[in-house]
Amino acid sequence: MSPAEGELPPLPPASGTAVGYLVDSAKQLDLRAEQLDKLKQIDASLAARNDVIDTQLRTIERPDEEHGEKDKPPPRHNNAPGAQIKTTPDAAKLHAAKKANDKDALDKAFALLDRAVASGLQDVEQAEKARRLLDERGISTPGGAKPIGNEPPPPKPSEDGVPLEP
């Protein structure tokens, strides 16, 4: 079953990575066979590296059970996914490593697309389509716009009331 035109496909079940979106959208991006093969290699490598990190995170981050009995929710009744997870500095380092893995893999993927553009084999549309595809899903891309919700905080005003230049 494939999504209808304009619908966003779910994350690829095999990898669940950002590069997996590019692999799944090979036809839409007009990827050549060698580009698709290299993207699949990047995707498999990223999935393997992130799987090791996810395994470590599952052992470190556990639901916060310090607030009474096991079967009862915490006093605030915040049952949002991940809201009851107690994080640690080690877990933060692992999340940062996973984010760095994702960025590295996307850099490699876009270098592959950009190389095709530079060689004249594909038009500029290939890389731009890939950026739009990932940006629509809230995934930051090399050279692309940052996803909504990740804007830096506004500059703090100085003591004399004049805002500092960014």
Coordinates of N, CA, C and O in Angstrom, one line a residue:
M1 N 0.8 -1.2 0.0 CA 0.0 0.0 0.0 C 0.9 1.2 0.0 O 1.8 1.4 0.8
S2 N 0.7 2.1 -0.9 CA 1.5 3.4 -1.0 C 0.6 4.5 -0.7 O -0.6 4.5 -0.9
P3 N 1.2 5.6 -0.1 CA 0.4 6.8 0.3 C -0.1 7.5 -1.0 O 0.5 7.5 -2.0
A4 N -1.3 8.1 -0.8 CA -1.8 8.9 -1.9 C -1.0 10.2 -2.1 O -0.2 10.6 -1.2
E5 N -1.2 10.8 -3.3 CA -0.4 12.0 -3.6 C -0.6 13.1 -2.5 O -1.8 13.3 -2.1
G6 N 0.4 13.6 -2.0 CA 0.3 14.7 -0.9 C 0.4 14.1 0.5 O 0.5 14.9 1.4
E7 N 0.2 12.8 0.7 CA 0.3 12.2 2.0 C 1.8 11.9 2.3 O 2.6 11.6 1.5
L8 N 2.1 12.0 3.6 CA 3.5 11.7 4.0 C 3.5 10.2 4.4 O 2.7 9.7 5.1
P9 N 4.5 9.5 3.8 CA 4.7 8.1 4.2 C 5.2 8.0 5.6 O 5.9 8.9 6.1
P10 N 4.9 6.9 6.2 CA 5.5 6.6 7.6 C 7.0 6.4 7.5 O 7.5 6.2 6.4
L11 N 7.7 6.5 8.6 CA 9.1 6.2 8.6 C 9.3 4.8 8.1 O 8.5 3.9 8.3
P12 N 10.4 4.5 7.3 CA 10.6 3.2 6.8 C 10.7 2.2 7.9 O 11.5 2.4 8.9
P13 N 10.0 1.1 7.8 CA 10.1 0.1 8.9 C 11.4 -0.5 9.1 O 11.8 -0.9 10.2
A14 N 12.2 -0.7 8.0 CA 13.5 -1.4 8.2 C 14.5 -0.5 8.9 O 15.3 -1.0 9.7
S15 N 14.5 0.8 8.6 CA 15.6 1.6 9.2 C 15.1 2.6 10.2 O 15.7 2.8 11.2
G16 N 14.0 3.3 9.9 CA 13.5 4.4 10.7 C 14.4 5.6 10.8 O 14.4 6.3 11.8
T17 N 15.2 5.8 9.8 CA 16.2 7.0 9.8 C 15.7 8.0 8.8 O 14.9 7.8 7.9
A18 N 16.3 9.2 8.9 CA 16.0 10.3 8.0 C 16.5 10.0 6.6 O 15.8 10.3 5.6
V19 N 17.6 9.3 6.4 CA 18.1 8.9 5.1 C 17.1 7.9 4.5 O 16.9 7.8 3.3
G20 N 16.4 7.1 5.3 CA 15.4 6.2 4.9 C 14.3 6.9 4.1 O 13.7 6.3 3.1
Y21 N 13.9 8.1 4.5 CA 12.9 8.9 3.7 C 13.4 9.1 2.3 O 12.7 9.0 1.3
L22 N 14.7 9.4 2.1 CA 15.3 9.6 0.8 C 15.2 8.3 0.0 O 14.9 8.3 -1.2
V23 N 15.6 7.2 0.6 CA 15.5 5.9 -0.1 C 14.1 5.6 -0.5 O 13.9 5.1 -1.6
D24 N 13.1 5.8 0.4 CA 11.7 5.5 0.1 C 11.2 6.4 -1.0 O 10.3 6.0 -1.7
S25 N 11.8 7.6 -1.2 CA 11.3 8.5 -2.2 C 12.2 8.5 -3.4 O 12.3 9.6 -4.1
A26 N 12.9 7.5 -3.7 CA 13.8 7.4 -4.8 C 13.2 7.8 -6.1 O 13.8 8.5 -6.9
K27 N 12.0 7.3 -6.3 CA 11.3 7.6 -7.6 C 10.9 9.1 -7.7 O 11.1 9.7 -8.7
Q28 N 10.4 9.6 -6.6 CA 10.1 11.0 -6.6 C 11.3 11.9 -6.7 O 11.2 13.0 -7.3
L29 N 12.5 11.5 -6.2 CA 13.7 12.3 -6.3 C 14.5 12.0 -7.6 O 15.5 12.6 -7.8
D30 N 14.0 11.1 -8.4 CA 14.7 10.7 -9.7 C 16.1 10.2 -9.4 O 17.0 10.7 -10.1
L31 N 16.3 9.4 -8.4 CA 17.6 8.9 -8.1 C 18.0 7.8 -9.1 O 17.3 7.0 -9.5
R32 N 19.3 7.9 -9.5 CA 19.9 6.9 -10.3 C 20.2 5.6 -9.5 O 20.2 5.7 -8.3
A33 N 20.4 4.5 -10.1 CA 20.6 3.2 -9.4 C 21.8 3.3 -8.5 O 21.8 2.9 -7.3
E34 N 23.0 3.9 -9.0 CA 24.1 4.0 -8.1 C 23.9 5.0 -6.9 O 24.4 4.7 -5.8
Q35 N 23.1 6.0 -7.1 CA 22.8 6.9 -6.0 C 22.0 6.2 -5.0 O 22.2 6.3 -3.8
L36 N 21.0 5.4 -5.4 CA 20.1 4.7 -4.5 C 20.9 3.6 -3.8 O 20.7 3.5 -2.5
D37 N 21.8 2.9 -4.4 CA 22.7 2.0 -3.7 C 23.5 2.6 -2.6 O 23.6 2.1 -1.5
K38 N 24.1 3.8 -2.9 CA 24.9 4.4 -1.9 C 24.1 5.0 -0.8 O 24.5 4.9 0.4
L39 N 22.9 5.5 -1.1 CA 22.0 5.9 0.0 C 21.6 4.8 0.9 O 21.5 4.9 2.1
K40 N 21.3 3.6 0.3 CA 21.0 2.4 1.1 C 22.1 2.0 2.0 O 21.9 1.6 3.1
Q41 N 23.4 2.2 1.5 CA 24.5 1.9 2.4 C 24.6 2.8 3.5 O 24.9 2.5 4.7
I42 N 24.4 4.1 3.2 CA 24.5 5.2 4.3 C 23.4 4.9 5.3 O 23.6 5.0 6.5
D43 N 22.2 4.6 4.8 CA 21.0 4.3 5.6 C 21.3 3.1 6.6 O 21.0 3.1 7.8
A44 N 21.8 2.0 6.0 CA 22.1 0.8 6.8 C 23.1 1.1 7.9 O 23.0 0.7 9.0
S45 N 24.2 1.9 7.5 CA 25.2 2.2 8.5 C 24.6 3.1 9.6 O 24.9 2.8 10.8
L46 N 23.8 4.1 9.2 CA 23.2 4.9 10.2 C 22.3 4.1 11.2 O 22.3 4.3 12.4
A47 N 21.5 3.3 10.6 CA 20.6 2.5 11.4 C 21.3 1.6 12.4 O 21.0 1.4 13.6
A48 N 22.5 1.0 12.0 CA 23.3 0.2 12.8 C 23.9 1.0 14.0 O 23.9 0.5 15.1
R49 N 24.4 2.2 13.6 CA 25.1 3.0 14.7 C 24.0 3.5 15.7 O 24.3 3.5 16.9
N50 N 22.8 3.9 15.2 CA 21.8 4.4 16.1 C 21.2 3.3 16.9 O 20.7 3.5 18.0
D51 N 21.2 2.0 16.4 CA 20.6 0.9 17.1 C 21.4 0.7 18.4 O 20.9 0.4 19.4
V52 N 22.7 0.8 18.2 CA 23.6 0.6 19.4 C 23.3 1.7 20.5 O 23.2 1.4 21.7
I53 N 23.2 2.9 20.0 CA 22.8 4.0 20.9 C 21.5 3.8 21.5 O 21.3 4.0 22.8
D54 N 20.5 3.4 20.7 CA 19.1 3.2 21.3 C 19.1 2.1 22.3 O 18.4 2.2 23.3
T55 N 19.9 1.1 22.1 CA 20.0 0.0 23.1 C 20.5 0.5 24.4 O 20.0 0.2 25.5
Q56 N 21.6 1.4 24.4 CA 22.1 2.0 25.6 C 21.1 2.9 26.2 O 21.0 2.9 27.5
L57 N 20.4 3.7 25.4 CA 19.4 4.6 26.0 C 18.3 3.8 26.7 O 17.8 4.3 27.8
R58 N 17.9 2.7 26.2 CA 16.8 1.9 26.8 C 17.3 1.4 28.2 O 16.5 1.3 29.1
T59 N 18.6 1.2 28.4 CA 19.0 0.7 29.7 C 19.2 1.9 30.7 O 19.1 1.7 31.9
I60 N 19.5 3.0 30.1 CA 19.7 4.2 31.0 C 18.4 4.9 31.3 O 18.1 5.2 32.5
E61 N 17.6 5.2 30.3 CA 16.3 5.9 30.5 C 15.2 4.9 30.8 O 14.8 4.2 30.0
R62 N 14.7 5.0 32.0 CA 13.6 4.2 32.5 C 12.6 5.1 33.1 O 12.8 6.2 33.5
P63 N 11.3 4.6 33.0 CA 10.3 5.4 33.6 C 10.6 5.7 35.1 O 11.1 4.9 35.8
D64 N 10.2 6.9 35.5 CA 10.5 7.4 36.8 C 9.5 6.7 37.8 O 8.3 7.0 37.8
E65 N 10.0 5.8 38.6 CA 9.1 5.1 39.5 C 9.3 5.5 41.0 O 8.9 4.8 41.9
E66 N 9.9 6.6 41.2 CA 10.2 7.1 42.5 C 8.9 7.7 43.2 O 8.9 8.0 44.3
H67 N 7.9 7.9 42.4 CA 6.7 8.6 42.9 C 5.6 7.6 43.3 O 4.5 7.7 42.9
G68 N 5.9 6.7 44.1 CA 4.8 5.8 44.6 C 4.9 4.4 44.0 O 5.9 3.9 43.6
E69 N 3.7 3.9 43.9 CA 3.6 2.5 43.4 C 3.8 2.4 41.9 O 3.6 3.3 41.1
K70 N 4.1 1.2 41.4 CA 4.4 0.9 40.0 C 3.2 1.2 39.1 O 3.4 1.7 38.0
D71 N 2.1 0.8 39.5 CA 0.9 0.8 38.7 C 0.2 2.2 38.6 O -0.7 2.4 37.8
K72 N 0.7 3.1 39.4 CA 0.0 4.5 39.5 C 0.9 5.5 38.7 O 2.1 5.4 38.8
P73 N 0.3 6.4 38.0 CA 1.0 7.4 37.3 C 1.6 8.4 38.2 O 1.2 8.5 39.4
P74 N 2.6 9.2 37.8 CA 3.1 10.2 38.7 C 2.1 11.2 39.1 O 1.0 11.3 38.5
P75 N 2.3 12.0 40.2 CA 1.3 12.9 40.7 C 0.7 13.9 39.7 O -0.5 14.2 39.8
R76 N 1.5 14.3 38.8 CA 1.0 15.3 37.8 C 0.1 14.7 36.8 O -0.5 15.4 36.0
H77 N 0.1 13.4 36.6 CA -0.7 12.7 35.6 C -0.3 13.1 34.2 O -1.1 13.2 33.3
N78 N 1.0 13.3 34.0 CA 1.5 13.6 32.7 C 1.8 12.3 32.0 O 2.9 11.7 32.2
N79 N 0.9 11.8 31.2 CA 1.1 10.5 30.5 C 1.5 10.7 29.1 O 1.4 9.8 28.3
A80 N 2.1 11.8 28.7 CA 2.6 12.0 27.3 C 3.8 11.0 27.1 O 4.5 10.7 28.1
P81 N 3.9 10.5 25.9 CA 5.1 9.6 25.6 C 6.4 10.3 26.0 O 6.7 11.4 25.6
G82 N 7.1 9.6 26.8 CA 8.4 10.0 27.3 C 8.4 11.0 28.4 O 9.5 11.3 29.0
A83 N 7.2 11.4 28.9 CA 7.1 12.4 30.0 C 7.5 11.8 31.3 O 8.0 12.5 32.2
Q84 N 7.4 10.5 31.5 CA 7.8 9.8 32.7 C 9.2 9.3 32.7 O 9.6 8.5 33.6
I85 N 10.0 9.6 31.7 CA 11.3 9.1 31.6 C 12.2 10.0 32.4 O 12.2 11.2 32.3
K86 N 13.1 9.4 33.2 CA 14.1 10.2 34.0 C 15.4 10.2 33.2 O 15.9 9.1 32.9
T87 N 15.8 11.3 32.7 CA 17.0 11.4 31.9 C 18.2 11.7 32.8 O 18.1 12.3 33.8
T88 N 19.4 11.4 32.3 CA 20.7 11.6 33.0 C 21.6 12.3 32.0 O 21.4 12.4 30.8
P89 N 22.7 12.8 32.6 CA 23.8 13.4 31.7 C 24.3 12.4 30.7 O 24.6 12.8 29.6
D90 N 24.4 11.2 31.1 CA 24.9 10.1 30.1 C 23.9 10.0 29.0 O 24.3 9.8 27.8
A91 N 22.6 10.0 29.3 CA 21.6 9.9 28.3 C 21.7 11.1 27.3 O 21.5 10.9 26.1
A92 N 21.9 12.2 27.9 CA 22.0 13.4 27.0 C 23.2 13.3 26.1 O 23.1 13.7 24.9
K93 N 24.3 12.7 26.5 CA 25.5 12.5 25.7 C 25.1 11.5 24.5 O 25.5 11.7 23.4
L94 N 24.3 10.5 24.9 CA 23.9 9.5 23.8 C 23.0 10.2 22.8 O 23.1 9.9 21.6
H95 N 22.1 11.0 23.3 CA 21.2 11.7 22.4 C 22.0 12.6 21.5 O 21.7 12.7 20.3
A96 N 23.0 13.3 22.0 CA 23.8 14.1 21.2 C 24.6 13.3 20.1 O 24.8 13.7 19.0
A97 N 25.1 12.1 20.5 CA 25.8 11.3 19.6 C 24.9 10.8 18.5 O 25.3 10.7 17.3
K98 N 23.7 10.5 18.8 CA 22.7 10.0 17.8 C 22.4 11.2 16.8 O 22.3 11.0 15.6
K99 N 22.2 12.4 17.4 CA 22.0 13.5 16.5 C 23.2 13.8 15.6 O 23.0 14.1 14.4
A100 N 24.4 13.6 16.1 CA 25.6 13.8 15.3 C 25.7 12.7 14.2 O 26.1 13.0 13.1
N101 N 25.3 11.5 14.5 CA 25.2 10.4 13.5 C 24.2 10.8 12.4 O 24.5 10.6 11.2
D102 N 23.1 11.3 12.8 CA 22.1 11.7 11.8 C 22.6 12.8 10.9 O 22.4 12.7 9.7
K103 N 23.2 13.8 11.5 CA 23.8 14.9 10.7 C 24.8 14.4 9.8 O 24.9 14.8 8.6
D104 N 25.7 13.6 10.3 CA 26.8 13.0 9.4 C 26.2 12.3 8.2 O 26.7 12.4 7.1
A105 N 25.2 11.4 8.5 CA 24.6 10.6 7.4 C 23.9 11.5 6.4 O 24.0 11.3 5.2
L106 N 23.2 12.6 6.9 CA 22.6 13.5 5.9 C 23.6 14.3 5.1 O 23.4 14.6 4.0
D107 N 24.7 14.7 5.8 CA 25.7 15.4 5.0 C 26.3 14.5 3.9 O 26.4 15.0 2.8
K108 N 26.5 13.2 4.2 CA 27.0 12.3 3.2 C 25.9 12.1 2.1 O 26.3 12.1 0.9
A109 N 24.7 12.0 2.4 CA 23.6 11.8 1.5 C 23.5 13.0 0.6 O 23.4 12.9 -0.7
F110 N 23.5 14.2 1.1 CA 23.4 15.4 0.3 C 24.6 15.7 -0.5 O 24.6 16.3 -1.6
A111 N 25.8 15.3 0.0 CA 27.0 15.4 -0.8 C 26.9 14.5 -2.1 O 27.3 14.9 -3.1
L112 N 26.3 13.4 -1.9 CA 26.0 12.5 -3.0 C 25.1 13.1 -4.0 O 25.3 13.1 -5.2
L113 N 24.0 13.7 -3.5 CA 23.1 14.4 -4.4 C 23.7 15.6 -5.0 O 23.5 15.9 -6.2
D114 N 24.4 16.4 -4.3 CA 25.1 17.6 -4.8 C 26.1 17.3 -5.8 O 26.3 18.0 -6.8
R115 N 26.8 16.2 -5.6 CA 27.8 15.7 -6.6 C 27.2 15.5 -8.0 O 27.7 15.8 -9.0
A116 N 26.0 14.9 -7.9 CA 25.3 14.6 -9.2 C 24.8 15.9 -9.8 O 24.9 16.1 -11.0
V117 N 24.5 16.9 -9.0 CA 24.1 18.2 -9.6 C 25.3 18.9 -10.2 O 25.3 19.4 -11.3
A118 N 26.5 18.8 -9.5 CA 27.7 19.5 -10.0 C 28.2 18.8 -11.3 O 28.7 19.5 -12.1
S119 N 28.0 17.5 -11.4 CA 28.5 16.9 -12.6 C 27.5 17.1 -13.8 O 27.9 16.7 -14.9
G120 N 26.4 17.7 -13.6 CA 25.5 17.9 -14.7 C 24.6 16.8 -15.0 O 23.8 16.8 -16.0
L121 N 24.7 15.7 -14.3 CA 23.9 14.5 -14.6 C 22.4 14.6 -14.1 O 21.5 14.1 -14.7
Q122 N 22.2 15.4 -13.1 CA 20.9 15.7 -12.6 C 20.7 17.2 -12.5 O 21.7 17.9 -12.3
D123 N 19.5 17.6 -12.5 CA 19.3 19.1 -12.3 C 19.3 19.4 -10.8 O 19.3 18.5 -9.9
V124 N 19.2 20.7 -10.5 CA 19.3 21.1 -9.1 C 18.0 20.6 -8.4 O 18.0 20.5 -7.2
E125 N 17.0 20.3 -9.1 CA 15.7 19.9 -8.4 C 15.9 18.7 -7.5 O 15.2 18.5 -6.5
Q126 N 16.8 17.8 -7.8 CA 17.0 16.6 -7.0 C 17.3 16.9 -5.6 O 16.7 16.4 -4.6
A127 N 18.3 17.7 -5.3 CA 18.7 18.1 -4.0 C 17.6 19.0 -3.3 O 17.4 18.8 -2.1
E128 N 17.0 19.8 -4.1 CA 16.0 20.7 -3.5 C 14.7 19.9 -3.1 O 14.1 20.1 -2.1
K129 N 14.4 18.9 -4.0 CA 13.3 18.0 -3.6 C 13.5 17.3 -2.3 O 12.7 17.1 -1.5
A130 N 14.8 16.8 -2.2 CA 15.1 16.1 -1.0 C 15.1 17.0 0.2 O 14.6 16.6 1.3
R131 N 15.5 18.2 0.1 CA 15.5 19.2 1.3 C 14.0 19.4 1.6 O 13.7 19.4 2.8
R132 N 13.2 19.7 0.6 CA 11.8 19.9 0.9 C 11.1 18.7 1.6 O 10.3 18.8 2.5
L133 N 11.4 17.5 1.1 CA 10.8 16.3 1.6 C 11.2 16.1 3.1 O 10.3 15.9 3.9
L134 N 12.4 16.3 3.5 CA 12.8 16.2 4.9 C 12.4 17.4 5.7 O 12.0 17.2 6.9
D135 N 12.4 18.6 5.2 CA 11.9 19.8 5.9 C 10.5 19.6 6.3 O 10.0 20.0 7.4
E136 N 9.7 19.0 5.4 CA 8.2 18.8 5.7 C 8.0 17.9 6.8 O 7.0 18.0 7.5
R137 N 9.0 17.0 7.1 CA 8.9 16.1 8.2 C 9.6 16.6 9.4 O 9.8 15.8 10.4
G138 N 10.1 17.8 9.4 CA 10.7 18.4 10.6 C 12.2 17.9 10.8 O 12.7 18.0 11.9
I139 N 12.8 17.5 9.7 CA 14.2 17.0 9.8 C 15.1 18.1 9.2 O 14.9 18.5 8.1
S140 N 16.0 18.5 10.0 CA 17.0 19.6 9.6 C 17.9 19.0 8.5 O 18.4 17.9 8.7
T141 N 18.1 19.8 7.5 CA 18.9 19.3 6.4 C 20.1 20.2 6.2 O 20.1 21.4 6.5
P142 N 21.2 19.7 5.6 CA 22.4 20.5 5.4 C 22.0 21.6 4.3 O 21.5 21.3 3.3
G143 N 22.2 22.9 4.7 CA 21.9 24.0 3.8 C 20.4 24.3 3.7 O 20.0 25.2 2.9
G144 N 19.6 23.6 4.4 CA 18.1 23.8 4.3 C 17.6 24.6 5.5 O 18.4 25.0 6.4
A145 N 16.3 24.9 5.5 CA 15.7 25.7 6.6 C 15.6 24.8 7.8 O 15.4 23.6 7.7
K146 N 15.7 25.4 9.0 CA 15.6 24.6 10.2 C 14.1 24.3 10.4 O 13.2 25.1 10.1
P147 N 13.8 23.1 11.0 CA 12.4 22.8 11.2 C 11.7 23.7 12.3 O 12.4 24.3 13.1
I148 N 10.5 23.9 12.2 CA 9.7 24.8 13.1 C 9.9 24.2 14.5 O 9.8 23.0 14.7
G149 N 10.0 25.1 15.4 CA 10.2 24.7 16.8 C 11.6 24.6 17.3 O 11.9 24.5 18.5
N150 N 12.6 24.7 16.4 CA 14.0 24.7 16.8 C 14.6 26.0 16.6 O 15.8 26.1 16.4
E151 N 13.9 27.1 16.6 CA 14.5 28.4 16.4 C 15.3 28.8 17.7 O 14.9 28.4 18.8
P152 N 16.4 29.5 17.5 CA 17.1 29.9 18.6 C 16.4 30.9 19.4 O 15.5 31.7 18.9
P153 N 16.6 31.0 20.7 CA 15.9 32.0 21.5 C 16.2 33.4 21.1 O 17.3 33.6 20.6
P154 N 15.3 34.4 21.3 CA 15.7 35.7 20.9 C 16.8 36.2 21.8 O 17.0 35.8 22.9
P155 N 17.6 37.2 21.2 CA 18.7 37.7 22.0 C 18.2 38.4 23.3 O 17.2 39.1 23.3
K156 N 18.9 38.2 24.4 CA 18.6 38.9 25.6 C 19.0 40.3 25.6 O 20.0 40.7 25.1
P157 N 18.1 41.2 26.1 CA 18.5 42.6 26.1 C 19.7 42.9 27.1 O 19.8 42.2 28.1
S158 N 20.5 43.9 26.7 CA 21.5 44.2 27.6 C 21.0 45.0 28.8 O 19.8 45.3 28.9
E159 N 21.8 45.4 29.7 CA 21.4 46.0 30.9 C 20.8 47.4 30.7 O 20.0 47.9 31.4
D160 N 21.2 48.1 29.6 CA 20.6 49.4 29.3 C 19.4 49.3 28.5 O 18.8 50.4 28.1
G161 N 18.8 48.1 28.2 CA 17.5 48.0 27.5 C 17.7 47.9 26.0 O 16.7 47.7 25.3
V162 N 18.9 48.0 25.5 CA 19.0 47.9 24.0 C 19.4 46.4 23.7 O 20.3 45.8 24.3
P163 N 18.6 45.8 22.8 CA 18.9 44.4 22.5 C 20.3 44.2 21.8 O 20.8 45.1 21.1
L164 N 20.9 43.1 22.2 CA 22.2 42.8 21.6 C 22.0 42.3 20.1 O 21.0 41.7 19.8
E165 N 23.0 42.5 19.3 CA 22.9 42.0 17.9 C 23.3 40.6 17.9 O 24.2 40.1 18.6
P166 N 22.5 39.7 17.1 CA 22.9 38.3 17.1 C 24.2 38.0 16.4 O 24.7 38.7 15.7

